[in-house]
Every structure is written in C-alpha cells, then in structure tokens.
Amino acid sequence: MRGTLVLAGVLALAAVSGPPVIAAPAAAGDVTADISRNPATGIFELTVQKAGRVVLPASPLGIRTATADLTTGLRETARSTRVVNETYRMTTGKRLDRAVQHTETRISLADTGNARFDLVLRVAPDGVAYRYELQAATDVLSEASAFAIPGNASAWLMDYSPQHENQRFRTTAGGAALREYGNPSLFQIGQDFVLLTESNVDGRYAGSSLVHTGGGRYQVQLKDQRVLGARIGPWRTMIVGDLATVTESTLVDDLADPSRISDTSWIRPGKVAWSWLSEHSSPSDFERQRVYVDFAARNGWPYALVDEGWSSQWVPELTRYARAKGVDILLWYHWNSVDTADERKREFDLLQAWGVKGVKVDFMESDSQSRYQFYDAILAETAQRHLMINFHGSTIPHGLARAWPHLLTMEAVHGAEQLPQPNGNPIQPFTRNVVGSMDFTPVSLEVGPRVASIAHEIALPVVFESGWTHFADKPEAYGRFPEALRFLNQVPTVWHQTELVNGFPGESAVFARRNGDRWFVGGIALGGARTMTVPLSFLGSGSWLVETIKDGSGRSDVVRTTSVHSSADTLSVPVPENGGFAAVICPVTPGRTSCYQPIAQVPDTSLTVTPAGSVTVTPGSSFEVTGSFTNSSMRPLTDVELKPSVPAGWTVTGAPVTATVLRPNAVLNARWTITVPANVSSGGFEVPIAAEYQVPDFPRVHVARTVRGLVPLTGSAYVSDLPFDSATNGWGPVERDMSNGETGGGDGRTLTVAGTTYAKGLGVHAVSDVVISLGGTCRTFTASVGLDDETTSPGSVAFQVVGDGRVLGETGVMRTGTPAAPIAVDLASVQVLSLHVSDGGDGKNFDHADWVNAHLAC
C-alpha cells in the first residue's frame, strides 16, 4: 500500500428491520464487509465491496463440529466491536516496521439447540478476514466457508499438492477444472483483485485447500477429516485492492499471533552460498564446502548452507573454519530425522556445540494438524537454542514469521530446484510471495534451462523477497559474470519499504525495495524484447544517483551504467527476450560516484593451541592446554576473549584471558589446566579453544582450534553401549540395539538376520562407517554380521573391520537371507577402529545391515 491508510470509525450497524448487516467503512481503502442472514436458506453470508463495487458476492459461513452443525438455523445472541491498533517489528518481509489498524466485530451465534460460537470479523484497508471461535474445544469436521467468485473473473491458480510446488497458471474462476487448488489464489474481478489465503494456522487446527465446486464457488476444504480439540480457527483471509495493494499487503502477518520471542538480536537474515542445485554430490565433500565458504567470505555473504549429505565427521571443523572467516554454517535435515523431542534435543544440542547457526528442514509435505504440531514444536525448540530455520517441502506462510521471527524463509514454490522455465516468475510476486518470504533459490546463471536473460536472473532477489536468499549457482559460474556478482553482493535481504512499480501477473513485474537510504529495483518480463519503464515517483526529493544493470550482448555479463535523476523522471531500460534489469539508487552527495558499498572482510588472525597432537588421559587426571591468538591484520580488534570449552563435568583452572583492544600484530596468550572426572566415560573428546572478538560490520567473530584426546577403553563392552567418534549412514542414523528402520532415530525393530533375533548390536544402512577411538588398549573385536530381515526386497553388502586405516577383517558380499557370519579380529595397538559397510556393488537400496553382538575386549 502507498502511504498510510487509516481506518475511520467503527463498524456501522444497520438500523433497519430485516437481516442483520455489518458494514466496516475504511476511509482510504474503501473496503467494506457485510454479513447477513439469507432468509431463504437461513445461512449467514459474507459480502465484500471495494469502493462500492462487489468483489466477493454473498458467500456462506459456518462450521460443523462433532457435536453440532453450526451452518444453518442460527440466531445472533450478542455483538461487540473494537478497533485493533498494533505496531510490531519483523525480522523479514516487505518492510520491517508494521502498523495494524483493523475494525473487529464479534458476533455470538447459537443454533436451536443452543450450541454457540463466535464469528469474528476483521476489516482492514487492504482486506477482510474472519474466523470461528468455539465456546469449548471440540473436534471440527468441516467448514461451510466458501468464496463465490464471479465466473468470468481472471484467476491465477495452482493445483493443490501438500508441498505447494506446482506451477501456477492463468484461467477464469468459472472455467477452472472442478478440483483442489492451493492457497494463495488470485482473482481479478473487474478492476479489483482479491487474493484468497489463510492466516494464523498452527497445530491447533489443520491447513486447507480451495475446491472449485462449479460456477466460481471455491469451498474451503480442511486437510484433516477431523481436526482434534479445536477451539479457535484460522483467519479466512481476503486481500482486496489494486495490484499494488495486494502485493504490498502485510495482512497475513497482521492477523497472526504476536512474536513469542522477546530478544531477536541473534536473528540475522542474509545471503547464502548453496551448492546442492548446481552439484548434487557436493554437500558430502568437505573440501568442496570449504570452497563455498571461501566464496561467501570474499563476497560478504554471511552464510553457507550444507545440504543433504553432510557428515558429522567434518561439519565441526567446517564450522570452525567458516566462523573464523565471518561465515556461519546452516545444515539440512529431513524432517523425519528430527520429528521426535528426543531427536531434536540430540541434534540441536549438537549443533549448538558445533556453532551451527540454523537449519533447513525438508519434506514435511502435509497440511495436517499433526504436521502443524511438528512445526509448533520445532519452532519452539530451535528458538530456545538460538537456531534460525528455513522450511522446505513445506506449507505456505501463514504468519508464522511474526509469531516466530527466527523463521527466515519457506519454500512452497515452483522454484529453481524444479529447473523451471521463466514463465512462472512474473506470477509469484503477485501470489505466493505476497504471503511471506519465499525461498525460490534464485539466480541460475549456468545451471538450469538458461532461458531467462542474465539480467532477468539477477533481478530475482529484488523481485522475490526472502529473509535468507540461497543463491542457486556455483562460485565458478558467478565468477564468470563478475559485474552480475558485484550487484548480487550489494543486494540486501532486509527491506524497510516495498513498492510495486508496475507489472501484471504472468507478464512482467517491477519492484522497488528500500534498505536504509538505498533503493533496489528489479524488473523481469516474459516474451519478446521490449523497453521496460520505471516511474521514479517512489523516490524522495532531490537528485538521485541511478546505477542501472542490464543485459549485454547474447548471454554475456551484464553492463552497469550511471545517471542522475529526480522523482519526476522515468527510467527506461531496453531488455531482450525473457529479459530483465536491476538498479541501485542512492541520494546524490558530494564525492559520491557509486551507490555500491565496500564488501566487509574479517581481519586476518591466527590461533595456535597445544597440545598440537592427540592427548591420552586417564580418569581423574589433569593436563595443560595453551592458546595464542594473534591479530595479524592492520585493524584493531575489540572486546577480545580467549577461553577453552570442556565437556560437561570437566573442570578448568584458570580464567578466560581478555583484551579491551588487541592492536595490530599484538598477541594474547593463555594457559589452563583441565581436570578429567574420575567417572569419565571412555572415548575420544575435544576441548575447543576459542578467541572471540568484535569488529565493525560483523556479529561477534569466533576463531577456534581444538585439542583432541582420548580416554582409553578398559575392560569389555558392547559397541552399541559406547560413544562413537563419528557415525555416517546411508539411510537415517545408525541405530543402537535395533535395526536401521526408516530415516528417523529410534524407529528400528528387533535385530533379525535370517530369522534369528538378537538383543545387542548396531543397525546400519550402506554406505556406513562407525568410528571409535581405542587408544591401543583393546585386544579383540568380535561380532556376527548380516543383512536384516526388515526390508521388502533383497539387498547386498560387504562388511569390513578397519584399524588405523588397515583392513583387519572382511566378509565379502553378503545377501539378504544369509545367516549371520562371525567375524573376529586382533586389535593389538590399534588406535582407531572403523566398522565399514559398503553396498555390495549394486547400489544401496534395501541394504539394511546388522553388526550383532559387536563386542570389544580391552
């Protein structure tokens, strides 16, 4: 919306006989909502108007519960009205600071049996919303809620799927096939637009779709046949106005619950280097991930996301490497691996210890109440641990980012992962992106179909809004387009203001977004070459420096030109077929020749620790560690602290060493004594020594090195009862004393090989490695090995016992149904034991393998 729209007065009640009518006039927006009882059917209906024009004809209201049909035969028992005035601040979105000015009427309704509920109506300058509030929690079966759209209205719809990733297409409200469509859905009714969606949906309810039942009538269909224990429903939301009002609306967030997080200082939107799309195998490659970290650091991107395939064996080291360069690590999870409270505690506590700052959680693919309860739980638990989050394979935004501001983006879009043609791009900002941050993963310069122009691609992070922007291509690809990369390095992901300049769904879109005193403009178009125009009326007074980035010849790098304009001017940019452009605009000031700002880099520092090699300790003993932190740069560091972190129950003698200022070439030295508990468990351990400091343009920088050691195993033990140095697995986690099961932890069955069951052992899936430090104190390893009976098809694997890199024993290829084979090896002087399972040479499908009765004698 342009400017501030003020809702005037309160709901005006009709002082006439006949059906009750409610009207809510908005002085600037001219949106009114009328609720009346249809005398022919006895059904309460909603009508919405814009400036006297009907945009939503009379549409039914009501709800059916397990105990009452609250759709007909209702009477009004009470009514109250209030004005809702709120202000709040977001961490993401079209603008950070929001003001809510709604008129709310609550109508209490009862049926003939005196079953009651409240119909709550909100009218805002940019739309209308209503919800049902039941007197007591009960099971909800369905809603009568529907939207009667004129049949000739243009419609931009998406076939419903629970991951919300189908393409959107243009049709008419009445001509659309009679089937399910996903929220949000956009309709043009005469000169007005209406975007239908829902807000404030969480685990108290279920999500919904819109079913076209004929003639332009779209029925709300709940995604559960029975919503359990519901009391307050979500807001059925209609954003109403011209295209600018719809695209700039924050109504979905305005209707949502207030933030549950009081301190948001740890939440940091930003750009993300991401490798999975351009090279699917790279997330399993430590060295390749270091390349992405280096690229992010050089270009001022604060994050690198390691997607599916990362290993706990090297992520801690990668995180330390990245944090020293001012880059934080984000990690991908399949939702099944964190769908229980125990799994989330185990995994997220580990991420906190490593220094990981956020997670991408994938494949929820459901709008059921139970899946929304999962969202509630994981949002609360990540917030508690100061882990930011991104949902993929998810539902659409419902205002969750207001309630949980560490939710920085969601997928729910036919994005770059689909390798799409560009024809969907100019639809998304008028539909999906209206309701919240959208993780499209933009800017595919070399990966994908290469149909959109280079300038079209680099305009997408301005046209599309996302609190985290994950860039789709590899460092080398961006390096071949240096001018395009320079622009990407300037684009923020946080906006103080958003304006739709011009465009039309499916044809073109030009957006201007402001961060501080700089405006960023992005324009995209479909079809043949043309000249795109940008009226600069969104600018303030005075002269403005405009740097325009447009396509070069063919598929070469973009070209940047500079000019000076005022708000009375119009910028014209020629674009090629499926082209686009971008611009950066800033006030003209003396000496300013560019709107581009320098890319911040962390200072050069070094940290050395001792002991440099592995240390072996016994229960109850002590050992010394030292740290030496050097400022190798020409910049002073402030608020420096150097300290160790020890496992729970261990003690440190000696305080952290600090310096208010560490000047260039200065060194901070420290020495501590670490005492090991008398009851410490055997296994490997790490003592990180970390220097943290403050420097402008960065959050607190963390530089760490690790002292590694071992508490040797004594006596004898089953391997499933011991801590692992690391464990990697081809399907879900390694399971202790149960079969591998599915992708979640603890979901296996009794270990069973060729019909024989076992109580102790490890359940794994090829390719798998379990690593345990022994310290040279163990004599033998024994086990029986084979494929578990739980799979539905035959598999094949090979088992190896590896000591200090040498194969000590192996089975050759084994197949499903073969009895467990004994394996025994001599471990004299072995420091590190690895239990390895390969896929048998024919792929890893159905390769659930068991190390049963795996035992160490030491």
mmCIF file of C-alpha atoms in Angstrom, residues 156-170 179-184 209 365 393-394 396 411-416 418 420-421 423-425 427-428 431-432 438 440:
data_model
loop_
_atom_site.group_PDB
_atom_site.id
_atom_site.type_symbol
_atom_site.label_atom_id
_atom_site.label_comp_id
_atom_site.label_asym_id
_atom_site.label_seq_id
_atom_site.Cartn_x
_atom_site.Cartn_y
_atom_site.Cartn_z
ATOM 1 C CA TRP A 156 -4.212 -17.422 -11.203
ATOM 2 C CA LEU A 157 -4.351 -20.846 -9.576
ATOM 3 C CA MET A 158 -2.120 -23.764 -8.583
ATOM 4 C CA ASP A 159 -3.248 -27.374 -8.391
ATOM 5 C CA TYR A 160 -3.058 -28.333 -4.719
ATOM 6 C CA SER A 161 -0.251 -30.562 -3.507
ATOM 7 C CA PRO A 162 0.942 -30.792 0.086
ATOM 8 C CA GLN A 163 4.389 -29.453 -0.827
ATOM 9 C CA HIS A 164 2.846 -26.462 -2.692
ATOM 10 C CA GLU A 165 5.367 -26.669 -5.552
ATOM 11 C CA ASN A 166 3.135 -26.977 -8.631
ATOM 12 C CA GLN A 167 3.199 -24.286 -11.287
ATOM 13 C CA ARG A 168 0.644 -21.503 -11.182
ATOM 14 C CA PHE A 169 -1.414 -20.815 -14.303
ATOM 15 C CA ARG A 170 -3.992 -18.374 -15.593
ATOM 16 C CA ARG A 179 -10.719 -29.821 -8.378
ATOM 17 C CA GLU A 180 -8.493 -28.686 -5.498
ATOM 18 C CA TYR A 181 -6.338 -25.575 -5.643
ATOM 19 C CA GLY A 182 -3.745 -24.323 -3.234
ATOM 20 C CA ASN A 183 -3.561 -21.084 -1.292
ATOM 21 C CA PRO A 184 -2.966 -18.318 -2.088
ATOM 22 C CA SER A 209 -7.232 -26.035 0.174
ATOM 23 C CA GLU A 365 4.699 -32.292 2.688
ATOM 24 C CA GLY A 393 8.846 -29.196 1.202
ATOM 25 C CA SER A 394 6.520 -27.240 3.425
ATOM 26 C CA ILE A 396 2.863 -21.816 2.710
ATOM 27 C CA GLU A 411 9.793 -22.860 0.077
ATOM 28 C CA ALA A 412 6.248 -23.779 -1.071
ATOM 29 C CA VAL A 413 7.011 -22.578 -4.597
ATOM 30 C CA HIS A 414 7.845 -23.978 -8.024
ATOM 31 C CA GLY A 415 11.385 -22.710 -7.584
ATOM 32 C CA ALA A 416 14.809 -23.101 -9.129
ATOM 33 C CA GLN A 418 12.481 -27.589 -10.473
ATOM 34 C CA PRO A 420 11.754 -24.124 -14.366
ATOM 35 C CA GLN A 421 11.155 -22.105 -17.461
ATOM 36 C CA ASN A 423 7.119 -18.187 -17.439
ATOM 37 C CA GLY A 424 6.134 -18.635 -13.780
ATOM 38 C CA ASN A 425 8.434 -15.917 -12.468
ATOM 39 C CA ILE A 427 3.241 -14.711 -11.289
ATOM 40 C CA GLN A 428 4.988 -15.442 -7.975
ATOM 41 C CA THR A 431 0.596 -14.680 -5.459
ATOM 42 C CA ARG A 432 2.916 -16.853 -3.364
ATOM 43 C CA MET A 438 9.812 -17.301 -0.489
ATOM 44 C CA PHE A 440 12.926 -19.653 -4.648
#
